[in-house]
Each structure stands twice: as structure tokens, then as C-alpha cells.
Coordinates of C-alpha atoms in Angstrom, one line a residue:
Chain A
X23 CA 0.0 0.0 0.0
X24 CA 1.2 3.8 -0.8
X25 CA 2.5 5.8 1.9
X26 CA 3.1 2.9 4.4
X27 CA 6.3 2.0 2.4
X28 CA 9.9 2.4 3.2
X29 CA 11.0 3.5 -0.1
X30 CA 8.8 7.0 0.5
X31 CA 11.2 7.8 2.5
X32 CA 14.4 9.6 1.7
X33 CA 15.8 8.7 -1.3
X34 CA 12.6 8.8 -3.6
X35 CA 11.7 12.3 -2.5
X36 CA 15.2 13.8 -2.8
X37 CA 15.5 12.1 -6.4
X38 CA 12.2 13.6 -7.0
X39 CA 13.2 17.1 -6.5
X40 CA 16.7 16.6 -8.5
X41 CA 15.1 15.2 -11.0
X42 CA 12.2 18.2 -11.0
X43 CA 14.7 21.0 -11.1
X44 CA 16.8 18.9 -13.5
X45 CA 14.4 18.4 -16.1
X46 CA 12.6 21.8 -15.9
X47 CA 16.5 23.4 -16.4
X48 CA 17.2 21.1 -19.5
X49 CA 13.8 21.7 -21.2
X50 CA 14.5 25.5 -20.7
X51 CA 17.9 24.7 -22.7
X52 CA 16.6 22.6 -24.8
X53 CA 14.0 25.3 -26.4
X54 CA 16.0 28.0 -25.9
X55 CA 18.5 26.1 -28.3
X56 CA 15.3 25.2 -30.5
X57 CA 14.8 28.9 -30.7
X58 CA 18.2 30.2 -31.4
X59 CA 18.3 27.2 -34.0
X60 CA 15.1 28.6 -36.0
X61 CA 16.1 32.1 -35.4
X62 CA 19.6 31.6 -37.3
X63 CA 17.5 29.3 -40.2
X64 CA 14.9 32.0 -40.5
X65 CA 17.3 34.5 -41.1
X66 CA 20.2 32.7 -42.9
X67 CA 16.9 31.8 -45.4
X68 CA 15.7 35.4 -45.9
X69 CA 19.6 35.7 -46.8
X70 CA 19.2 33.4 -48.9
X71 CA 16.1 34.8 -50.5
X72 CA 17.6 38.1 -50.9
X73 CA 20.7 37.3 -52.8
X74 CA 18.3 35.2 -55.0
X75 CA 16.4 38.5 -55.7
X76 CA 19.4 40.6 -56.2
X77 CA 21.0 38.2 -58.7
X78 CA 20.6 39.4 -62.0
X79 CA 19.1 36.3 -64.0
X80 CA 15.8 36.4 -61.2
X81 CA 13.7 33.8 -61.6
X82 CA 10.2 35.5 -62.3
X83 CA 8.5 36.9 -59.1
X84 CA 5.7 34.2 -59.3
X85 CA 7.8 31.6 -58.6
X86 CA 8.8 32.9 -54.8
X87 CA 5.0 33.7 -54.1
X88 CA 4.6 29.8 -55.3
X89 CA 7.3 28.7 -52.9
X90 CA 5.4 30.1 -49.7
X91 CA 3.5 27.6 -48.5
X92 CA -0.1 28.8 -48.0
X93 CA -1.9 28.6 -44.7
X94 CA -0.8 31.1 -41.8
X95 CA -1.4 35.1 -41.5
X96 CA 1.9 36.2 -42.1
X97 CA 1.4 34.8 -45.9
X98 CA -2.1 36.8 -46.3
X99 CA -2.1 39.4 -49.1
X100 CA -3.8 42.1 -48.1
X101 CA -5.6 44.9 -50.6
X102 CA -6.5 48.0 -48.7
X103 CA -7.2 46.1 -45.5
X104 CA -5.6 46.6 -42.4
X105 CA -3.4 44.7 -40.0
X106 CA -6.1 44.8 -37.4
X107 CA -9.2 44.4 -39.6
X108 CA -7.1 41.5 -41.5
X109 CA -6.8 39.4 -37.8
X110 CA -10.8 40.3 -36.5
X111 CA -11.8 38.8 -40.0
X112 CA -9.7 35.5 -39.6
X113 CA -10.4 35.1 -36.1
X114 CA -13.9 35.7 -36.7
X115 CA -13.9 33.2 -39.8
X116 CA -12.4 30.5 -37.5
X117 CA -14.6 31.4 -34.1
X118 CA -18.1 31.1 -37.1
X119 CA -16.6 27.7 -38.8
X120 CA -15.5 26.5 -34.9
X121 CA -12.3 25.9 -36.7
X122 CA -8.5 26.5 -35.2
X123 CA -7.2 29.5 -37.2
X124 CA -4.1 27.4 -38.2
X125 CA -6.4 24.8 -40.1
X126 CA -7.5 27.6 -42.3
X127 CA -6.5 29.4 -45.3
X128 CA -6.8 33.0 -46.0
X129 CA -4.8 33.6 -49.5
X130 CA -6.1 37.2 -49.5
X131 CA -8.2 39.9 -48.1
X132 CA -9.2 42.6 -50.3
X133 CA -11.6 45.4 -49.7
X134 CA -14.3 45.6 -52.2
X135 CA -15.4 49.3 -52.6
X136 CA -18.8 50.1 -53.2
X137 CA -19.1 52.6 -56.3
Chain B
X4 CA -36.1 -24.1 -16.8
X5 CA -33.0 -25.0 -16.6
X6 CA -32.4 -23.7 -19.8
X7 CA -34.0 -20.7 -18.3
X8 CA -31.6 -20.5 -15.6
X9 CA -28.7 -20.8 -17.9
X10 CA -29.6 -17.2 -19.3
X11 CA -29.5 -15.8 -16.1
X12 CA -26.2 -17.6 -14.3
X13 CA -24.6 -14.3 -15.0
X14 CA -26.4 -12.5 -12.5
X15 CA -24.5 -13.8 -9.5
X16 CA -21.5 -12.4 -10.8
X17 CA -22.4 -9.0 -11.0
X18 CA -21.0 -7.4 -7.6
X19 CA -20.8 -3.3 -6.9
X20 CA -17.7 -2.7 -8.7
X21 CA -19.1 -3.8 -11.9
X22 CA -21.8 -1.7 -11.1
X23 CA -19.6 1.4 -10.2
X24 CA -17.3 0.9 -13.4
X25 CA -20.8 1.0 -15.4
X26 CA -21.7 4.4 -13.5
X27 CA -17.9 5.9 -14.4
X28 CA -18.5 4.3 -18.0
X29 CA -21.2 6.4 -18.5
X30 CA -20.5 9.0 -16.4
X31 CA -17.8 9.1 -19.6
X32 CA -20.0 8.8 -22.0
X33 CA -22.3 11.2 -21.1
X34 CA -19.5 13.9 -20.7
X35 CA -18.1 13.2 -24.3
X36 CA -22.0 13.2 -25.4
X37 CA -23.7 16.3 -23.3
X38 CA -21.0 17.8 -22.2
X39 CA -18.8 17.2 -25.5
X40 CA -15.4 17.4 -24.0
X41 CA -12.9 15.0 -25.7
X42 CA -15.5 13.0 -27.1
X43 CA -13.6 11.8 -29.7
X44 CA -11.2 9.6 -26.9
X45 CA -13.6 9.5 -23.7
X46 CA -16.9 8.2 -25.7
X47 CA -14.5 5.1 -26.6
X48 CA -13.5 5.2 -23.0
X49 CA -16.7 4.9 -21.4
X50 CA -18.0 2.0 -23.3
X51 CA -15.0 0.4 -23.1
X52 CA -15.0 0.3 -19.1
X53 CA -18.1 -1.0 -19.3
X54 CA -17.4 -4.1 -21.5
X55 CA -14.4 -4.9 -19.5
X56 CA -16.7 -4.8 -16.4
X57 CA -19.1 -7.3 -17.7
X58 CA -20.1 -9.6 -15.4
X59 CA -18.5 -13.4 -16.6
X60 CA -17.9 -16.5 -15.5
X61 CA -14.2 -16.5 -16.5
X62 CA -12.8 -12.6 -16.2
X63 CA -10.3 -12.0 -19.1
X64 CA -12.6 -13.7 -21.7
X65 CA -14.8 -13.1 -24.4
X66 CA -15.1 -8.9 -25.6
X67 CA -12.1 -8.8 -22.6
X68 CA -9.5 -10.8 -24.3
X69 CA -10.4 -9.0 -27.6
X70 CA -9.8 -5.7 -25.7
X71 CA -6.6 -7.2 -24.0
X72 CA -5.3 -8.4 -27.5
X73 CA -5.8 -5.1 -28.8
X74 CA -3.5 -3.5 -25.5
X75 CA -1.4 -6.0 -26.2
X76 CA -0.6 -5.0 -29.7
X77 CA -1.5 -1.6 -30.1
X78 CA 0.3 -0.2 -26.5
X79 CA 2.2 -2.9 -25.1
X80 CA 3.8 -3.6 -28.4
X81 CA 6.3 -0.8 -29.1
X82 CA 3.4 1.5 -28.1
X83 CA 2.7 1.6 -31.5
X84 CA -0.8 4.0 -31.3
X85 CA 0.1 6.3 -29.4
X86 CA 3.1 7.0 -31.4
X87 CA 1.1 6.7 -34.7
X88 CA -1.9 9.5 -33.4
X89 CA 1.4 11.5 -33.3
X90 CA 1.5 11.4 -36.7
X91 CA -1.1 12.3 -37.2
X92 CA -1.8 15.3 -34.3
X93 CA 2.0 16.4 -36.7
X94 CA 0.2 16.2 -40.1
X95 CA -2.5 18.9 -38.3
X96 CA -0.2 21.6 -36.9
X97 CA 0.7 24.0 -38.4
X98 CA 4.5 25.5 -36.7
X99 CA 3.9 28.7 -39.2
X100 CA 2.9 30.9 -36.3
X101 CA 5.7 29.8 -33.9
X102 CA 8.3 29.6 -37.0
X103 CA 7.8 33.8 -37.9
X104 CA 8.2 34.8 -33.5
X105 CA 10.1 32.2 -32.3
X106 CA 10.6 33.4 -29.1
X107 CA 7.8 32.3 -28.3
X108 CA 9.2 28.8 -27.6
X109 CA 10.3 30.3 -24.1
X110 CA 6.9 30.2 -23.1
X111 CA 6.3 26.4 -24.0
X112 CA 9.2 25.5 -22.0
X113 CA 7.7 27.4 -18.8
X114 CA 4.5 25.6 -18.8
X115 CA 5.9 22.4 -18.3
X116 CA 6.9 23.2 -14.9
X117 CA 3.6 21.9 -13.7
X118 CA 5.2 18.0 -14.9
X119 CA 8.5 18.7 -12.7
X120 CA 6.4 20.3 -9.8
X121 CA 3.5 17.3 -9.5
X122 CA 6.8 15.1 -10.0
X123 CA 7.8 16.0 -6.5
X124 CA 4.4 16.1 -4.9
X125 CA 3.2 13.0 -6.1
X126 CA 6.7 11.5 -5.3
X127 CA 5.2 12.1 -1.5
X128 CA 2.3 10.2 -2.0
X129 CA 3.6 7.4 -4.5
X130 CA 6.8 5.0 -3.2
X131 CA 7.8 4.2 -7.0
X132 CA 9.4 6.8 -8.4
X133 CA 7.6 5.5 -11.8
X134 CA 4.6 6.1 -10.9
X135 CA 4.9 9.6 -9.2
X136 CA 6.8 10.1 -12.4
X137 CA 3.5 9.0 -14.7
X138 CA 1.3 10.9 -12.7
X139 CA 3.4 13.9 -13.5
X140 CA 3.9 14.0 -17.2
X141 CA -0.1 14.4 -17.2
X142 CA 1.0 18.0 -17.1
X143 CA 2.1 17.6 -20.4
X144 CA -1.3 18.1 -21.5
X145 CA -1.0 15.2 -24.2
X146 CA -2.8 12.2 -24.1
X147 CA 0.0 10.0 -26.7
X148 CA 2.9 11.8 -24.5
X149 CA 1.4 10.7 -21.1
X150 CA 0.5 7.0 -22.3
X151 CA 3.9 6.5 -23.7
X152 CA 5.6 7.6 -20.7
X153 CA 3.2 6.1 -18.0
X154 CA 3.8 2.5 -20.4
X155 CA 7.7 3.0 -20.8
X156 CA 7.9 3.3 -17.1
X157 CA 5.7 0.6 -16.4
X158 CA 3.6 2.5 -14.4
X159 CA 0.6 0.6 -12.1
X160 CA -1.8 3.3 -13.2
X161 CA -2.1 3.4 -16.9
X162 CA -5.8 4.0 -16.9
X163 CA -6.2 6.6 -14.1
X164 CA -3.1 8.2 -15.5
X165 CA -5.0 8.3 -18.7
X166 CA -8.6 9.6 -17.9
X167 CA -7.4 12.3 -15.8
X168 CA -4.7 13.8 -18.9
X169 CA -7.9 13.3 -21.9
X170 CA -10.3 14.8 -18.8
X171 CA -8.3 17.7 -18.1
X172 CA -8.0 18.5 -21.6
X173 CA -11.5 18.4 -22.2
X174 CA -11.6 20.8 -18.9
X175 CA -9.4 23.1 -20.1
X176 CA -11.8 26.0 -20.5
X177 CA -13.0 25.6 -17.6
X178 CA -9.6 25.2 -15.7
X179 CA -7.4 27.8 -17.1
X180 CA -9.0 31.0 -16.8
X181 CA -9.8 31.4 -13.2
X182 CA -6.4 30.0 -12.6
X183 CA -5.1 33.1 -15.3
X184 CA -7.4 35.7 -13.5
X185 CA -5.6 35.1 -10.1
X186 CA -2.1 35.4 -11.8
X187 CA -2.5 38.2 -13.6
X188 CA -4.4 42.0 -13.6
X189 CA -7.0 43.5 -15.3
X190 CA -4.2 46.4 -16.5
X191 CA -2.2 42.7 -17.8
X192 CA -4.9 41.2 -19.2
X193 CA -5.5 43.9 -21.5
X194 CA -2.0 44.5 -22.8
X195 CA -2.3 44.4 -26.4
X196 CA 0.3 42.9 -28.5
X197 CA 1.2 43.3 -32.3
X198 CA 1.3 40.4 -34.8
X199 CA 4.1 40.9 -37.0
X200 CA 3.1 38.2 -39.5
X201 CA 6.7 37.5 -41.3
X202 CA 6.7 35.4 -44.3
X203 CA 8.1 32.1 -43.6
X204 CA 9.6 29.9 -46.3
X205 CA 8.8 26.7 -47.4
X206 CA 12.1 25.4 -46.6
X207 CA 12.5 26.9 -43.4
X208 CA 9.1 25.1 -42.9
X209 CA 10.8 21.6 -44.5
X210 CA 13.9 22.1 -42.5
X211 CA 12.2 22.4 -39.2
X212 CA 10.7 18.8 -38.5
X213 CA 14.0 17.4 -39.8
X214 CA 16.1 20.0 -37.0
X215 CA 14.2 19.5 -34.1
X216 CA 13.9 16.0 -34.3
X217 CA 18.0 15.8 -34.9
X218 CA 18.2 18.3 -32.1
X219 CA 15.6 16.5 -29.3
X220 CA 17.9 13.5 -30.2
X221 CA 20.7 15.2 -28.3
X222 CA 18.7 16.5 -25.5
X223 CA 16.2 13.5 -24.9
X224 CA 16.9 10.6 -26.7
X225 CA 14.3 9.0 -25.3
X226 CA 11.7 11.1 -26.8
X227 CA 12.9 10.6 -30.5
X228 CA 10.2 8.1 -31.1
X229 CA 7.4 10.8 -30.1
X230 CA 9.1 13.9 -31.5
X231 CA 10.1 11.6 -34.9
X232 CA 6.7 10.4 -35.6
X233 CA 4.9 14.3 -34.6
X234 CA 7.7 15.6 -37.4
X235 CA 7.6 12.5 -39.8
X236 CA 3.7 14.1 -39.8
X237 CA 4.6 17.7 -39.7
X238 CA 6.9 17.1 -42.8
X239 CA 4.3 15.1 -44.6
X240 CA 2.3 18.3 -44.4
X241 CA 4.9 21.3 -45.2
X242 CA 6.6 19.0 -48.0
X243 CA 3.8 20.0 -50.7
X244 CA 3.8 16.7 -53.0
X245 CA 2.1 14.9 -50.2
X246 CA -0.8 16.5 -50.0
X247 CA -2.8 13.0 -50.1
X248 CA -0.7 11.7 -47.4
X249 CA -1.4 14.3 -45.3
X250 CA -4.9 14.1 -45.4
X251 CA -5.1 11.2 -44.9
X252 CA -2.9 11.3 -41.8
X253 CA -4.9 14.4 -40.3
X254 CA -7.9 12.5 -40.9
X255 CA -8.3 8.8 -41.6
X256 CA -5.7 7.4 -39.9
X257 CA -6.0 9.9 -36.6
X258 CA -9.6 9.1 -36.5
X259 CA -8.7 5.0 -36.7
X260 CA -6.1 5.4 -33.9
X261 CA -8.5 7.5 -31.4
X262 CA -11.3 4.8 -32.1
X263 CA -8.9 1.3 -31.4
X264 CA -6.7 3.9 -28.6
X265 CA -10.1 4.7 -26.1
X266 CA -11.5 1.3 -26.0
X267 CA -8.0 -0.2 -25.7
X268 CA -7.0 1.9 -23.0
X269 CA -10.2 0.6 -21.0
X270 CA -8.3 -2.8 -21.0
X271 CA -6.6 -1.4 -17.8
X272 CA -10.2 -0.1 -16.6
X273 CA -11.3 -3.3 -14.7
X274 CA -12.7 -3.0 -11.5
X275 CA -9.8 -4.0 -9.3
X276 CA -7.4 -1.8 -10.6
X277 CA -9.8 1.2 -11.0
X278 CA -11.3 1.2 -7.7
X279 CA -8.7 2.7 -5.3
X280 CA -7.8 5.7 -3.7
X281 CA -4.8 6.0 -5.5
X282 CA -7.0 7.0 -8.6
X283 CA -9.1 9.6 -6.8
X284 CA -5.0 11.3 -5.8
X285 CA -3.7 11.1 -9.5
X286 CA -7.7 12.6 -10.3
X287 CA -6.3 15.5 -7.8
X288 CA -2.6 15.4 -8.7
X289 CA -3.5 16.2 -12.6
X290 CA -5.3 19.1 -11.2
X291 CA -2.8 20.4 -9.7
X292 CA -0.6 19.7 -12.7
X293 CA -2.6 21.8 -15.0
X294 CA -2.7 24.1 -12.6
X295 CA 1.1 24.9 -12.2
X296 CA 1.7 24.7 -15.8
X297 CA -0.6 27.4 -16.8
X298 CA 0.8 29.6 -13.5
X299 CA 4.2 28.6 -14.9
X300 CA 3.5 30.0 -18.6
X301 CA 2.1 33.1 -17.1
X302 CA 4.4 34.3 -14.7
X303 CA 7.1 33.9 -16.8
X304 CA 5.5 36.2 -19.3
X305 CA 5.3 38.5 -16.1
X306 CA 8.8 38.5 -15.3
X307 CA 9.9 39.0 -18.8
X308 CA 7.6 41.8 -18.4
X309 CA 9.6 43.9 -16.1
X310 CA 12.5 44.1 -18.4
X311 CA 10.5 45.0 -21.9
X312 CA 10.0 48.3 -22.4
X313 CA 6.7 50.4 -23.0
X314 CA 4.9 49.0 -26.0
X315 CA 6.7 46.1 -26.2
X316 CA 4.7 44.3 -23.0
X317 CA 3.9 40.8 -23.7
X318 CA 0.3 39.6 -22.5
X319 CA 0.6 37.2 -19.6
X320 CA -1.9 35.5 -21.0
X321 CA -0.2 34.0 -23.6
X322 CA 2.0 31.9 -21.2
X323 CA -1.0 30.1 -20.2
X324 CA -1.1 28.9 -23.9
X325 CA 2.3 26.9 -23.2
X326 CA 0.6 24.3 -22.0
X327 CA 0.2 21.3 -24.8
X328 CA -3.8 21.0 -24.7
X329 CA -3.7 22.3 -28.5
X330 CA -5.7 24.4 -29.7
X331 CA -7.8 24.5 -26.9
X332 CA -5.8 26.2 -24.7
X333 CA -4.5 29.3 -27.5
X334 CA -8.4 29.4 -28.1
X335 CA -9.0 29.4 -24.7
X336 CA -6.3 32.6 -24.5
X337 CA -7.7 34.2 -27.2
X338 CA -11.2 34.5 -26.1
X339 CA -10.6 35.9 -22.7
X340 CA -8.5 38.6 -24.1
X341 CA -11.6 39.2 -26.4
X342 CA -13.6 39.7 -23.3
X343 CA -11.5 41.9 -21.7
X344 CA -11.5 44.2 -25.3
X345 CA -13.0 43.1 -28.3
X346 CA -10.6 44.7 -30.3
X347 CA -7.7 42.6 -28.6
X348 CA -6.2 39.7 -30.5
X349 CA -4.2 37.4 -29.3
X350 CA -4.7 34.4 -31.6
X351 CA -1.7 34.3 -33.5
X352 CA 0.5 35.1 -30.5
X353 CA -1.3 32.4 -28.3
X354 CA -1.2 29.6 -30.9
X355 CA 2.7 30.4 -31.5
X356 CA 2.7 29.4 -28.0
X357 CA 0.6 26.3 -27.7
X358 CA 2.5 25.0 -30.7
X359 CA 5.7 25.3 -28.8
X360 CA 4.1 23.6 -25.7
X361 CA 3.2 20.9 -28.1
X362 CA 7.0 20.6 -28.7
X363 CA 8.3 21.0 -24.6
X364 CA 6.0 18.6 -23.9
X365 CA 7.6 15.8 -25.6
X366 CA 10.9 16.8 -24.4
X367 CA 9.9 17.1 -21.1
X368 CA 8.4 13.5 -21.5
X369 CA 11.3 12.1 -22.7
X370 CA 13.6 13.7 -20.2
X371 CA 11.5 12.5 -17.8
X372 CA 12.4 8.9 -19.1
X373 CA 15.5 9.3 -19.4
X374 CA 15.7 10.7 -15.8
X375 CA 13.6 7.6 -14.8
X376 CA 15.8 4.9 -16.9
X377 CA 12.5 4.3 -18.9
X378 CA 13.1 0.2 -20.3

């Protein structure tokens, strides 16, 4: 039966505790690494993307809006619409269609004027 | 009559714990069904405590050794459904959001600190250091993380360990935001942060799965399998020319899993090993789990607070949304900032988050196992 055992005692709670603080520390390092990983990929790519652009023969600019892949915010083209308005529309898309924002689409937001 | 009698010899093996297991059966079913939390994975719950607490002759035969065969080969064996949800649950997310700010990551890395606190508080109450270890890792807020854990280890209390981590899930709307309330102020709560929405490219977005798989390889070797198969998914997704593969990840094969992974996990719902105290403490230790981690999340977002400047304020909301309960818990977020001010949108921010909890969490379940000498 718990609690009426020997091994509670001592050892088991102290190797708790090490093991606690041990494992919080290392998954702290561990995603801070992640992050410093993704940071240096993210920018060594727009590096990448730049020289690409800058190089005379350019592939045409259709091709580098092909290569996004669709499906978060940041990729939205937006036509007279702003910022804010752009994120109330998605996030009242997803809240109406009770899907997660990350499971939808937006290729573009334009205004349409009336005349 | 004696034929008569026949039909009924089952009757004297019926005692109260059959009886109770049929009450928490349905008391499952009827939340997946009313109440629809987790429905998906505690309807197949329910029913399946119920057939395992069928009165018989011979216990173990019958619908039981059907649902003991399928333990045997879809979670004793390599715990091979668990790990293959993950594919799917990887073929679903999306890491765009987390990819463009990743300093969010921070933030799924502080609400794991409920798994490491419950580790030491259930090591009081639990004498095997695998089992207060199980019990913990339902912080992680991830039903294939805890059940590979609590089965590497061995634990005693598979099932318990698994209806409170799928229950608290379901819960989470109802357990985070008084818990964010107390931790934070109404000045906090209505910090508003900007998006920045920066164009991620599709080889960052192929490159990640394959870097953060070779990189929780170093840190936790143990969790390669889970982090490898969420990846294998995540890849299947970002690559582009396997569009069909990904559907059918997301969606056929994640739906097959959930069905065979509830009614197999009821294989360790029998009466005798339900029935104890012990499963009413891990009920109250996954609480507290939960608990912790969303505290965690959010008062590091506080602390980081006091050295940002004006206009830069993060809010401590967000934290919360480092727990791996995805997307419930960056919904959940998002919502209560929209209560606060309608115009305040924190989606983006808070799903960065819960994607990054999604990734601590399996790192902090395979450290856990490697801290534990999981088999």
C-alpha cells in the first residue's frame, strides 16, 4: 500500500526534487536552443532569398510567391485592409466555422469598394 | 427451466464494482455526449469500461481478451498507437505561427513546470518513483505523450493516468481562466500585442521537423520516437507533393487510432485496478498539474515583463497557452483577451505558444524517461 512504504522515505523524495529541477532546467535549454536554431535558419533563409532577388538572372516573381506555403497570416495578401481588420476577419472566420485559425486558409483579403 | 436458468447464471457475478465501473463508464460517455469534452477519446472510454466490467464466469474472456489483445498489440507492443496518433496530431499543426516569432518557444518550456512540480508532490504520495513520475507527465497536456511515458515506465496506473490527462483536456476551458485571473491584472490582461506576420519559407518550414527531431535527439533521446513520428507528420504536411498523405494522416488514420486507442486503453479499466484511492489522488494530482503549468507559462510572461519596455509588454496571458492542450488552450487565451477588449487579438500570438508547448512537452516527457531509466 502507498504511503506505508519504506522506499517513500528519503531517497525517492530527494531524487524527486533533483530530478524536478533537473528536467525543468534542461527543457528550458533545450528550447531555448530550439529557438536560437530557428532564429539563425529563418534568417540565414531570408539571406538566402535576398541574394536570390538581387541576382541578375531572377527567376520570375511568381515563382517565390509559389514557394510560400499557404496557410498562416503572415502569408495573407492584403488589398487596402488593415493589420487589425485582417486578424478580426480571420479570427472571426475560424470562431463562425468553430475551426483553429491554423487549419485555415486566407490567400487574401481585399476590400471591395462600393461605387 | 433450466435452460432458463442458464440465461441468467450471470447475475450472480455482477457485484458493486461492476456496477460502479458502469456508472464511471457512463458517467464518460455522457460527458463526451452532453457535455462534449474530448469526445472523440472519452466516448470510446466509457463504453470500453463497461465491457471490461461485464459480469463473466471466466474474467479475461470473451469482448475482454479481444480488448486485451488489442493493448497487447496496439500499446504494449512498441506503443505503437500512441506513437502513430502523433502522426497524425504532426500532419494537423501547423508551426507557421511559432516559425515567424520564435521566441515564443520560451513560453512552451515554462509551462511544463507543472510536470516537474507534480513530480515531487506526487513523489510524497507514490513509493515508485515511476509512478509519481506518470502521474506527473499528465502535465504535459498530451494524451500519446502521457501514455507512452506512464507505459515505458511501467507504471501501475495506466488507466487513471489516462482519464485524468484526456479529462483535463477536455476541462481546459473551464480550468485555465480562473487560474489566469488570479495570476495576472486587469491592467495585464488587457496588454495588447502586435502580430508581426513575417513570411516564412517553405524550406524553413521543410527544414524544421527534420532539425528539431536531430536536435531533441541530443537533449532526450528517449523522446525521438514521439518527437520523430509528430515531425515525420509535420513534414508530410509542409513538404507540398504529399498532400494526399497528409490528409489522410490528419484525418483517416488519426480518427482510426482514437477509435482502437479509447476502447483499448479501458483494458486497464477493470474494477480492481480502477477502484482505489490511489485513482481519486492522480484525479487530484493532474489538477494540480494543470494548474502549475498554466501559472508557470504566465508568470514567466510577467517576469519578462519587467525588463521589456513600453509598447513592447507581452500579455501574460499568452504563457497560459504553453501548455500542450492544443488548440484548446490558445483558443482558450484568445477568447478571454476578447472579453477583456473586443478589439484585442491574441490568436496568432497564443497559438505560436501552444504549438511550442506541443514541442516542450515531448521533451519534457522524454527527459522524464531518461531521468527515470524508462526500459
Amino acid at each position: 500500500m502507498f504511503l506505508a512504504s519504506p522506499a517513500v522515505e528519503g531517497i525517492s523524495k530527494a531524487d524527486a526534487l533533483v530530478a524536478a529541477i533537473l528536467g525543468y532546467a534542461v527543457v528550458f535549454v533545450g528550447l531555448i536552443l530550439l529557438m536560437i536554431v530557428v532564429i539563425i535558419l529563418g534568417k540565414s533563409m531570408v539571406k538566402a532569398a535576398k541574394t536570390k532577388k538581387e541576382a541578375p538572372a531572377t527567376v520570375a516573381p511568381t515563382v517565390t510567391d509559389d514557394a510560400t506555403a499557404p496557410g498562416s497570416a503572415g502569408e495573407v495578401k492584403l488589398y487596402d485592409v488593415p493589420d487589425r481588420t485582417a486578424a478580426m476577419l480571420m479570427a472571426i472566420v475560424a470562431e463562425k466555422t468553430g475551426r483553429p485559425l491554423n487549419e485555415l486558409r486566407f490567400k487574401s483579403i481585399k476590400e471591395v469598394k462600393e461605387v | 427451466m433450466e435452460v432458463f436458468m442458464k440465461l441468467l447464471e450471470n447475475f450472480q457475478y455482477i457485484q458493486w464494482q461492476h456496477v460502479a465501473m458502469w456508472v464511471i463508464g457512463g458517467i464518460l460517455i455522457y460527458m463526451a455526449v452532453a457535455k462534449e469534452m474530448e469526445p472523440t477519446l472519452l466516448l470510446p472510454m466509457g463504453f470500453g469500461a463497461i465491457l471490461m466490467n461485464l459480469p463473466v464466469a471466466e474474467v479475461g474472456t470473451g469482448v475482454q481478451a479481444v480488448i486485451n489483445a488489442l493493448f497487447s498489440i496496439g500499446i504494449d507492443y512498441h506503443e505503437l498507437f500512441p506513437l502513430l496518433l502523433f502522426v497524425g496530431i504532426g500532419a494537423m499543426i501547423d508551426f507557421g505561427p511559432l516559425l515567424s516569432n520564435p521566441k515564443m518557444m520560451i513560453f512552451g518550456a515554462a509551462a511544463q513546470f507543472g510536470i516537474f512540480f507534480t513530480l515531487f508532490v506526487a513523489s510524497i504520495f507514490f513509493p515508485e518513483l515511476k509512478d509519481a513520475a506518470s502521474i506527473a507527465i499528465i502535465g504535459a497536456a498530451d494524451g500519446p505523450t502521457a501514455i507512452y511515458v506512464a507505459k515505458m515506465l511501467g507504471s501501475n496506473y495506466i488507466a487513471p493516468i489516462m482519464v485524468a490527462a484526456y479529462s483535463y483536456m477536455a476541462l481546459v476551458p473551464l480550468v485555465q481562466p480562473p487560474v489566469i485571473r488570479l495570476c495576472t491584472t486587469k491592467k495585464e490582461r488587457l496588454i495588447k500585442m502586435k502580430y508581426e506576420g513575417k513570411d516564412v519559407s517553405r524550406t524553413t518550414k521543410i527544414l524544421f521537423p527534420i532539425v528539431v527531431t536531430m536536435i531533441v535527439a541530443v537533449f532526450a533521446p528517449d523522446a525521438v520516437a514521439l518527437i520523430g513520428f509528430l515531425m515525420f507528420g509535420n513534414l508530410l504536411r509542409e513538404c507540398g507533393v504529399t498532400n494526399s498523405l497528409s490528409d489522410t494522416a490528419q484525418n483517416v488514420l488519426a480518427n482510426l487510432i482514437t477509435i482502437f486507442l479509447g476502447i483499448t486503453i479501458a483494458a486497464r479499466m477493470r474494477a480492481e485496478e480502477f477502484l482505489q484511492i490511489e485513482t481519486l489522488i492522480i484525479m487530484g494530482l493532474g489538477l494540480v498539474a494543470f494548474v502549475v503549468d498554466t501559472m508557470g507559462g504566465v508568470m514567466i510572461a510577467k517576469l519578462m515583463n519587467l525588463f521589456l519596455p513600453e509598447g513592447k509588454k507581452l500579455n501574460p496571458m499568452i504563457g497560459a497557452a504553453g501548455i500542450s492542450a492544443f488548440p484548446m488552450s490558445g483558443r482558450v487565451v484568445h477568447k478571454m483577451g476578447l472579453e477583456e477588449d473586443s478589439s484585442n487579438f491574441l490568436l496568432m500570438h497564443s497559438i505560436s505558444v501552444n504549438v511550442s508547448g506541443q514541442i516542450a512537452s515531448v521533451i519534457a516527457g522524454g527527459l522524464i524517461l531518461a531521468l527515470m531509466g524508462g526500459k
